[in-house]
PDB file of N, CA, C and O in Angstrom:
ATOM      1  N   GLY A   3       0.773  -1.195   0.000  1.00 91.00           N
ATOM      2  CA  GLY A   3       0.000   0.000   0.000  1.00 91.00           C
ATOM      3  C   GLY A   3       0.823   1.271   0.000  1.00 91.00           C
ATOM      4  O   GLY A   3       0.281   2.354  -0.085  1.00 91.00           O
ATOM      5  N   ASP A   4       2.163   1.174   0.115  1.00 96.00           N
ATOM      6  CA  ASP A   4       2.993   2.372   0.083  1.00 96.00           C
ATOM      7  C   ASP A   4       3.092   2.904  -1.340  1.00 96.00           C
ATOM      8  O   ASP A   4       2.799   2.211  -2.315  1.00 96.00           O
ATOM      9  N   VAL A   5       3.530   4.141  -1.457  1.00 95.00           N
ATOM     10  CA  VAL A   5       3.718   4.766  -2.759  1.00 95.00           C
ATOM     11  C   VAL A   5       5.213   4.762  -3.055  1.00 95.00           C
ATOM     12  O   VAL A   5       6.025   5.170  -2.222  1.00 95.00           O
ATOM     13  N   ILE A   6       5.568   4.311  -4.240  1.00 96.00           N
ATOM     14  CA  ILE A   6       6.966   4.285  -4.656  1.00 96.00           C
ATOM     15  C   ILE A   6       7.107   5.248  -5.826  1.00 96.00           C
ATOM     16  O   ILE A   6       6.393   5.153  -6.820  1.00 96.00           O
ATOM     17  N   VAL A   7       8.035   6.189  -5.674  1.00 92.00           N
ATOM     18  CA  VAL A   7       8.256   7.213  -6.695  1.00 92.00           C
ATOM     19  C   VAL A   7       9.731   7.190  -7.073  1.00 92.00           C
ATOM     20  O   VAL A   7      10.601   7.130  -6.206  1.00 92.00           O
ATOM     21  N   GLY A   8      10.002   7.247  -8.372  1.00 93.00           N
ATOM     22  CA  GLY A   8      11.381   7.260  -8.828  1.00 93.00           C
ATOM     23  C   GLY A   8      11.581   8.267  -9.935  1.00 93.00           C
ATOM     24  O   GLY A   8      10.664   8.574 -10.695  1.00 93.00           O
ATOM     25  N   ASP A   9      12.785   8.807  -9.986  1.00 91.00           N
ATOM     26  CA  ASP A   9      13.182   9.678 -11.080  1.00 91.00           C
ATOM     27  C   ASP A   9      14.675   9.495 -11.300  1.00 91.00           C
ATOM     28  O   ASP A   9      15.285   8.570 -10.741  1.00 91.00           O
ATOM     29  N   ILE A  10      15.267  10.359 -12.072  1.00 95.00           N
ATOM     30  CA  ILE A  10      16.679  10.243 -12.411  1.00 95.00           C
ATOM     31  C   ILE A  10      17.592  10.325 -11.174  1.00 95.00           C
ATOM     32  O   ILE A  10      18.700   9.802 -11.165  1.00 95.00           O
ATOM     33  N   ASP A  11      17.098  10.959 -10.100  1.00 94.00           N
ATOM     34  CA  ASP A  11      17.892  11.127  -8.883  1.00 94.00           C
ATOM     35  C   ASP A  11      17.772   9.960  -7.914  1.00 94.00           C
ATOM     36  O   ASP A  11      18.548   9.850  -6.975  1.00 94.00           O
ATOM     37  N   GLY A  12      16.774   9.104  -8.093  1.00 97.00           N
ATOM     38  CA  GLY A  12      16.640   7.982  -7.188  1.00 97.00           C
ATOM     39  C   GLY A  12      15.207   7.554  -6.994  1.00 97.00           C
ATOM     40  O   GLY A  12      14.310   7.942  -7.741  1.00 97.00           O
ATOM     41  N   VAL A  13      15.007   6.745  -5.966  1.00 97.00           N
ATOM     42  CA  VAL A  13      13.703   6.168  -5.661  1.00 97.00           C
ATOM     43  C   VAL A  13      13.401   6.411  -4.186  1.00 97.00           C
ATOM     44  O   VAL A  13      14.294   6.362  -3.345  1.00 97.00           O
ATOM     45  N   VAL A  14      12.132   6.667  -3.889  1.00 95.00           N
ATOM     46  CA  VAL A  14      11.713   6.859  -2.503  1.00 95.00           C
ATOM     47  C   VAL A  14      10.420   6.075  -2.269  1.00 95.00           C
ATOM     48  O   VAL A  14       9.588   5.946  -3.161  1.00 95.00           O
ATOM     49  N   VAL A  15      10.306   5.536  -1.082  1.00 97.00           N
ATOM     50  CA  VAL A  15       9.087   4.852  -0.664  1.00 97.00           C
ATOM     51  C   VAL A  15       8.393   5.742   0.357  1.00 97.00           C
ATOM     52  O   VAL A  15       8.982   6.123   1.367  1.00 97.00           O
ATOM     53  N   VAL A  16       7.134   6.072   0.070  1.00 97.00           N
ATOM     54  CA  VAL A  16       6.358   6.951   0.946  1.00 97.00           C
ATOM     55  C   VAL A  16       5.226   6.124   1.560  1.00 97.00           C
ATOM     56  O   VAL A  16       4.427   5.536   0.829  1.00 97.00           O
ATOM     57  N   PRO A  17       5.149   6.087   2.887  1.00 97.00           N
ATOM     58  CA  PRO A  17       4.040   5.359   3.517  1.00 97.00           C
ATOM     59  C   PRO A  17       2.689   5.916   3.058  1.00 97.00           C
ATOM     60  O   PRO A  17       2.523   7.128   2.901  1.00 97.00           O
ATOM     61  N   ARG A  18       1.771   5.038   2.817  1.00 96.00           N
ATOM     62  CA  ARG A  18       0.454   5.414   2.289  1.00 96.00           C
ATOM     63  C   ARG A  18      -0.212   6.515   3.114  1.00 96.00           C
ATOM     64  O   ARG A  18      -0.803   7.445   2.575  1.00 96.00           O
ATOM     65  N   ASP A  19      -0.101   6.444   4.435  1.00 97.00           N
ATOM     66  CA  ASP A  19      -0.809   7.405   5.290  1.00 97.00           C
ATOM     67  C   ASP A  19      -0.224   8.817   5.234  1.00 97.00           C
ATOM     68  O   ASP A  19      -0.852   9.760   5.709  1.00 97.00           O
ATOM     69  N   THR A  20       0.946   8.981   4.658  1.00 97.00           N
ATOM     70  CA  THR A  20       1.526  10.329   4.516  1.00 97.00           C
ATOM     71  C   THR A  20       1.665  10.750   3.055  1.00 97.00           C
ATOM     72  O   THR A  20       2.187  11.828   2.774  1.00 97.00           O
ATOM     73  N   ALA A  21       1.191   9.934   2.132  1.00 95.00           N
ATOM     74  CA  ALA A  21       1.388  10.205   0.701  1.00 95.00           C
ATOM     75  C   ALA A  21       0.802  11.543   0.262  1.00 95.00           C
ATOM     76  O   ALA A  21       1.446  12.290  -0.483  1.00 95.00           O
ATOM     77  N   ALA A  22      -0.391  11.882   0.706  1.00 95.00           N
ATOM     78  CA  ALA A  22      -1.008  13.149   0.294  1.00 95.00           C
ATOM     79  C   ALA A  22      -0.200  14.338   0.809  1.00 95.00           C
ATOM     80  O   ALA A  22       0.049  15.297   0.070  1.00 95.00           O
ATOM     81  N   GLN A  23       0.222  14.265   2.054  1.00 96.00           N
ATOM     82  CA  GLN A  23       1.024  15.351   2.641  1.00 96.00           C
ATOM     83  C   GLN A  23       2.364  15.481   1.913  1.00 96.00           C
ATOM     84  O   GLN A  23       2.815  16.592   1.620  1.00 96.00           O
ATOM     85  N   VAL A  24       2.983  14.364   1.601  1.00 94.00           N
ATOM     86  CA  VAL A  24       4.264  14.385   0.892  1.00 94.00           C
ATOM     87  C   VAL A  24       4.088  14.946  -0.516  1.00 94.00           C
ATOM     88  O   VAL A  24       4.914  15.731  -0.990  1.00 94.00           O
ATOM     89  N   ALA A  25       3.004  14.595  -1.183  1.00 94.00           N
ATOM     90  CA  ALA A  25       2.730  15.117  -2.529  1.00 94.00           C
ATOM     91  C   ALA A  25       2.537  16.629  -2.498  1.00 94.00           C
ATOM     92  O   ALA A  25       3.056  17.352  -3.371  1.00 94.00           O
ATOM     93  N   GLU A  26       1.834  17.136  -1.501  1.00 96.00           N
ATOM     94  CA  GLU A  26       1.636  18.589  -1.373  1.00 96.00           C
ATOM     95  C   GLU A  26       2.967  19.295  -1.125  1.00 96.00           C
ATOM     96  O   GLU A  26       3.252  20.338  -1.731  1.00 96.00           O
ATOM     97  N   ALA A  27       3.778  18.740  -0.232  1.00 96.00           N
ATOM     98  CA  ALA A  27       5.084  19.342   0.069  1.00 96.00           C
ATOM     99  C   ALA A  27       5.981  19.312  -1.162  1.00 96.00           C
ATOM    100  O   ALA A  27       6.715  20.266  -1.440  1.00 96.00           O
ATOM    101  N   SER A  28       5.907  18.230  -1.915  1.00 93.00           N
ATOM    102  CA  SER A  28       6.704  18.113  -3.134  1.00 93.00           C
ATOM    103  C   SER A  28       6.294  19.157  -4.171  1.00 93.00           C
ATOM    104  O   SER A  28       7.134  19.797  -4.805  1.00 93.00           O
ATOM    105  N   ALA A  29       4.995  19.346  -4.340  1.00 95.00           N
ATOM    106  CA  ALA A  29       4.502  20.350  -5.290  1.00 95.00           C
ATOM    107  C   ALA A  29       4.930  21.749  -4.876  1.00 95.00           C
ATOM    108  O   ALA A  29       5.329  22.565  -5.713  1.00 95.00           O
ATOM    109  N   ALA A  30       4.888  22.036  -3.587  1.00 97.00           N
ATOM    110  CA  ALA A  30       5.304  23.350  -3.089  1.00 97.00           C
ATOM    111  C   ALA A  30       6.793  23.563  -3.338  1.00 97.00           C
ATOM    112  O   ALA A  30       7.215  24.653  -3.741  1.00 97.00           O
ATOM    113  N   ARG A  31       7.592  22.537  -3.113  1.00 95.00           N
ATOM    114  CA  ARG A  31       9.034  22.668  -3.338  1.00 95.00           C
ATOM    115  C   ARG A  31       9.343  22.857  -4.822  1.00 95.00           C
ATOM    116  O   ARG A  31      10.187  23.671  -5.191  1.00 95.00           O
ATOM    117  N   THR A  32       8.645  22.123  -5.665  1.00 95.00           N
ATOM    118  CA  THR A  32       8.844  22.274  -7.106  1.00 95.00           C
ATOM    119  C   THR A  32       8.515  23.696  -7.552  1.00 95.00           C
ATOM    120  O   THR A  32       9.256  24.301  -8.339  1.00 95.00           O
ATOM    121  N   ALA A  33       7.426  24.261  -7.045  1.00 97.00           N
ATOM    122  CA  ALA A  33       7.043  25.631  -7.395  1.00 97.00           C
ATOM    123  C   ALA A  33       8.090  26.627  -6.902  1.00 97.00           C
ATOM    124  O   ALA A  33       8.457  27.568  -7.627  1.00 97.00           O
ATOM    125  N   LYS A  34       8.593  26.428  -5.682  1.00 96.00           N
ATOM    126  CA  LYS A  34       9.614  27.320  -5.136  1.00 96.00           C
ATOM    127  C   LYS A  34      10.894  27.249  -5.966  1.00 96.00           C
ATOM    128  O   LYS A  34      11.506  28.276  -6.284  1.00 96.00           O
ATOM    129  N   GLU A  35      11.305  26.043  -6.351  1.00 96.00           N
ATOM    130  CA  GLU A  35      12.513  25.893  -7.159  1.00 96.00           C
ATOM    131  C   GLU A  35      12.352  26.558  -8.517  1.00 96.00           C
ATOM    132  O   GLU A  35      13.294  27.164  -9.036  1.00 96.00           O
ATOM    133  N   HIS A  36      11.152  26.468  -9.095  1.00 97.00           N
ATOM    134  CA  HIS A  36      10.896  27.138 -10.372  1.00 97.00           C
ATOM    135  C   HIS A  36      11.049  28.657 -10.226  1.00 97.00           C
ATOM    136  O   HIS A  36      11.693  29.304 -11.057  1.00 97.00           O
ATOM    137  N   LYS A  37      10.468  29.211  -9.168  1.00 97.00           N
ATOM    138  CA  LYS A  37      10.584  30.657  -8.931  1.00 97.00           C
ATOM    139  C   LYS A  37      12.041  31.061  -8.747  1.00 97.00           C
ATOM    140  O   LYS A  37      12.477  32.096  -9.261  1.00 97.00           O
ATOM    141  N   ASN A  38      12.805  30.251  -8.025  1.00 97.00           N
ATOM    142  CA  ASN A  38      14.222  30.561  -7.825  1.00 97.00           C
ATOM    143  C   ASN A  38      14.990  30.521  -9.136  1.00 97.00           C
ATOM    144  O   ASN A  38      15.837  31.381  -9.387  1.00 97.00           O
ATOM    145  N   ARG A  39      14.699  29.545 -10.001  1.00 97.00           N
ATOM    146  CA  ARG A  39      15.376  29.476 -11.302  1.00 97.00           C
ATOM    147  C   ARG A  39      15.057  30.708 -12.146  1.00 97.00           C
ATOM    148  O   ARG A  39      15.930  31.243 -12.829  1.00 97.00           O
ATOM    149  N   VAL A  40      13.811  31.158 -12.095  1.00 98.00           N
ATOM    150  CA  VAL A  40      13.415  32.358 -12.844  1.00 98.00           C
ATOM    151  C   VAL A  40      14.206  33.562 -12.337  1.00 98.00           C
ATOM    152  O   VAL A  40      14.725  34.356 -13.131  1.00 98.00           O
ATOM    153  N   ARG A  41      14.317  33.698 -11.022  1.00 97.00           N
ATOM    154  CA  ARG A  41      15.053  34.826 -10.436  1.00 97.00           C
ATOM    155  C   ARG A  41      16.532  34.776 -10.814  1.00 97.00           C
ATOM    156  O   ARG A  41      17.134  35.795 -11.167  1.00 97.00           O
ATOM    157  N   LEU A  42      17.123  33.587 -10.751  1.00 97.00           N
ATOM    158  CA  LEU A  42      18.536  33.447 -11.111  1.00 97.00           C
ATOM    159  C   LEU A  42      18.748  33.738 -12.596  1.00 97.00           C
ATOM    160  O   LEU A  42      19.711  34.409 -12.971  1.00 97.00           O
ATOM    161  N   LYS A  43      17.843  33.244 -13.436  1.00 98.00           N
ATOM    162  CA  LYS A  43      17.947  33.493 -14.872  1.00 98.00           C
ATOM    163  C   LYS A  43      17.831  34.980 -15.187  1.00 98.00           C
ATOM    164  O   LYS A  43      18.447  35.479 -16.126  1.00 98.00           O
ATOM    165  N   ALA A  44      17.072  35.702 -14.367  1.00 97.00           N
ATOM    166  CA  ALA A  44      16.901  37.145 -14.562  1.00 97.00           C
ATOM    167  C   ALA A  44      18.118  37.932 -14.082  1.00 97.00           C
ATOM    168  O   ALA A  44      18.168  39.141 -14.239  1.00 97.00           O
ATOM    169  N   GLY A  45      19.086  37.246 -13.489  1.00 95.00           N
ATOM    170  CA  GLY A  45      20.319  37.919 -13.088  1.00 95.00           C
ATOM    171  C   GLY A  45      20.497  38.130 -11.601  1.00 95.00           C
ATOM    172  O   GLY A  45      21.517  38.654 -11.162  1.00 95.00           O
ATOM    173  N   GLU A  46      19.503  37.762 -10.808  1.00 95.00           N
ATOM    174  CA  GLU A  46      19.650  37.918  -9.361  1.00 95.00           C
ATOM    175  C   GLU A  46      20.708  36.938  -8.860  1.00 95.00           C
ATOM    176  O   GLU A  46      20.739  35.780  -9.277  1.00 95.00           O
ATOM    177  N   LEU A  47      21.560  37.407  -7.999  1.00 93.00           N
ATOM    178  CA  LEU A  47      22.622  36.553  -7.464  1.00 93.00           C
ATOM    179  C   LEU A  47      22.104  35.695  -6.317  1.00 93.00           C
ATOM    180  O   LEU A  47      21.339  36.160  -5.470  1.00 93.00           O
ATOM    181  N   GLY A  48      22.552  34.466  -6.294  1.00 93.00           N
ATOM    182  CA  GLY A  48      22.174  33.560  -5.219  1.00 93.00           C
ATOM    183  C   GLY A  48      22.561  34.104  -3.858  1.00 93.00           C
ATOM    184  O   GLY A  48      21.832  33.928  -2.878  1.00 93.00           O
ATOM    185  N   VAL A  49      23.691  34.780  -3.790  1.00 92.00           N
ATOM    186  CA  VAL A  49      24.152  35.345  -2.513  1.00 92.00           C
ATOM    187  C   VAL A  49      23.143  36.342  -1.956  1.00 92.00           C
ATOM    188  O   VAL A  49      22.967  36.441  -0.743  1.00 92.00           O
ATOM    189  N   ASP A  50      22.441  37.044  -2.834  1.00 92.00           N
ATOM    190  CA  ASP A  50      21.399  37.984  -2.400  1.00 92.00           C
ATOM    191  C   ASP A  50      20.065  37.267  -2.202  1.00 92.00           C
ATOM    192  O   ASP A  50      19.362  37.505  -1.218  1.00 92.00           O
ATOM    193  N   MET A  51      19.737  36.395  -3.127  1.00 93.00           N
ATOM    194  CA  MET A  51      18.458  35.695  -3.082  1.00 93.00           C
ATOM    195  C   MET A  51      18.310  34.885  -1.797  1.00 93.00           C
ATOM    196  O   MET A  51      17.225  34.817  -1.226  1.00 93.00           O
ATOM    197  N   TYR A  52      19.385  34.298  -1.361  1.00 93.00           N
ATOM    198  CA  TYR A  52      19.343  33.465  -0.162  1.00 93.00           C
ATOM    199  C   TYR A  52      19.808  34.199   1.095  1.00 93.00           C
ATOM    200  O   TYR A  52      19.968  33.596   2.150  1.00 93.00           O
ATOM    201  N   GLY A  53      20.031  35.507   0.976  1.00 91.00           N
ATOM    202  CA  GLY A  53      20.394  36.316   2.133  1.00 91.00           C
ATOM    203  C   GLY A  53      21.740  35.953   2.742  1.00 91.00           C
ATOM    204  O   GLY A  53      21.891  35.949   3.963  1.00 91.00           O
ATOM    205  N   LEU A  54      22.712  35.661   1.896  1.00 93.00           N
ATOM    206  CA  LEU A  54      23.998  35.183   2.394  1.00 93.00           C
ATOM    207  C   LEU A  54      25.038  36.276   2.640  1.00 93.00           C
ATOM    208  O   LEU A  54      26.058  36.018   3.276  1.00 93.00           O
ATOM    209  N   ARG A  55      24.796  37.473   2.161  1.00 90.00           N
ATOM    210  CA  ARG A  55      25.806  38.531   2.364  1.00 90.00           C
ATOM    211  C   ARG A  55      26.090  38.763   3.846  1.00 90.00           C
ATOM    212  O   ARG A  55      27.236  38.883   4.251  1.00 90.00           O
ATOM    213  N   ALA A  56      25.046  38.818   4.661  1.00 90.00           N
ATOM    214  CA  ALA A  56      25.229  39.043   6.102  1.00 90.00           C
ATOM    215  C   ALA A  56      25.990  37.883   6.731  1.00 90.00           C
ATOM    216  O   ALA A  56      26.873  38.095   7.577  1.00 90.00           O
ATOM    217  N   LYS A  57      25.695  36.657   6.315  1.00 93.00           N
ATOM    218  CA  LYS A  57      26.389  35.494   6.859  1.00 93.00           C
ATOM    219  C   LYS A  57      27.858  35.512   6.471  1.00 93.00           C
ATOM    220  O   LYS A  57      28.729  35.215   7.296  1.00 93.00           O
ATOM    221  N   LEU A  58      28.147  35.868   5.236  1.00 93.00           N
ATOM    222  CA  LEU A  58      29.539  35.960   4.794  1.00 93.00           C
ATOM    223  C   LEU A  58      30.285  37.009   5.604  1.00 93.00           C
ATOM    224  O   LEU A  58      31.421  36.774   6.044  1.00 93.00           O
ATOM    225  N   LEU A  59      29.659  38.151   5.816  1.00 92.00           N
ATOM    226  CA  LEU A  59      30.267  39.220   6.609  1.00 92.00           C
ATOM    227  C   LEU A  59      30.533  38.730   8.032  1.00 92.00           C
ATOM    228  O   LEU A  59      31.609  38.957   8.588  1.00 92.00           O
ATOM    229  N   GLU A  60      29.560  38.035   8.599  1.00 94.00           N
ATOM    230  CA  GLU A  60      29.693  37.487   9.943  1.00 94.00           C
ATOM    231  C   GLU A  60      30.881  36.515  10.041  1.00 94.00           C
ATOM    232  O   GLU A  60      31.571  36.450  11.052  1.00 94.00           O
ATOM    233  N   LEU A  61      31.133  35.796   8.950  1.00 95.00           N
ATOM    234  CA  LEU A  61      32.233  34.842   8.921  1.00 95.00           C
ATOM    235  C   LEU A  61      33.572  35.481   8.532  1.00 95.00           C
ATOM    236  O   LEU A  61      34.591  34.788   8.469  1.00 95.00           O
ATOM    237  N   GLY A  62      33.530  36.773   8.250  1.00 95.00           N
ATOM    238  CA  GLY A  62      34.758  37.474   7.883  1.00 95.00           C
ATOM    239  C   GLY A  62      35.151  37.309   6.429  1.00 95.00           C
ATOM    240  O   GLY A  62      36.301  37.556   6.061  1.00 95.00           O
ATOM    241  N   VAL A  63      34.197  36.916   5.608  1.00 94.00           N
ATOM    242  CA  VAL A  63      34.458  36.728   4.177  1.00 94.00           C
ATOM    243  C   VAL A  63      34.087  37.993   3.436  1.00 94.00           C
ATOM    244  O   VAL A  63      33.003  38.543   3.625  1.00 94.00           O
ATOM    245  N   GLU A  64      34.995  38.478   2.631  1.00 88.00           N
ATOM    246  CA  GLU A  64      34.714  39.660   1.814  1.00 88.00           C
ATOM    247  C   GLU A  64      34.193  39.199   0.465  1.00 88.00           C
ATOM    248  O   GLU A  64      34.890  38.500  -0.271  1.00 88.00           O
ATOM    249  N   TYR A  65      32.959  39.558   0.146  1.00 84.00           N
ATOM    250  CA  TYR A  65      32.354  39.203  -1.134  1.00 84.00           C
ATOM    251  C   TYR A  65      32.556  40.378  -2.071  1.00 84.00           C
ATOM    252  O   TYR A  65      32.227  41.512  -1.751  1.00 84.00           O
ATOM    253  N   VAL A  66      33.112  40.106  -3.251  1.00 86.00           N
ATOM    254  CA  VAL A  66      33.400  41.154  -4.212  1.00 86.00           C
ATOM    255  C   VAL A  66      32.568  40.903  -5.459  1.00 86.00           C
ATOM    256  O   VAL A  66      32.679  39.854  -6.087  1.00 86.00           O
ATOM    257  N   ASP A  67      31.722  41.883  -5.814  1.00 80.00           N
ATOM    258  CA  ASP A  67      30.962  41.816  -7.055  1.00 80.00           C
ATOM    259  C   ASP A  67      31.848  42.297  -8.183  1.00 80.00           C
ATOM    260  O   ASP A  67      32.415  43.387  -8.107  1.00 80.00           O
ATOM    261  N   GLU A  68      31.972  41.516  -9.205  1.00 74.00           N
ATOM    262  CA  GLU A  68      32.754  41.956 -10.384  1.00 74.00           C
ATOM    263  C   GLU A  68      32.013  41.658 -11.625  1.00 74.00           C
ATOM    264  O   GLU A  68      31.360  40.743 -11.814  1.00 74.00           O
TER     265      GLU A  68
END
């Protein structure tokens, strides 16, 4: 009764009682990844998109835009 899903990255077994919840979470993640790809394709930097400039500064890393 479990759900088995496979793609080029691998295979996963999802217990039947959580299949609907897992499918919803998967759809949400796919939509988020699509939006991120659109933003990156438009030229937005990942360092800004993911809010990493502050973390880099905190770690003492100097980020240089060129």
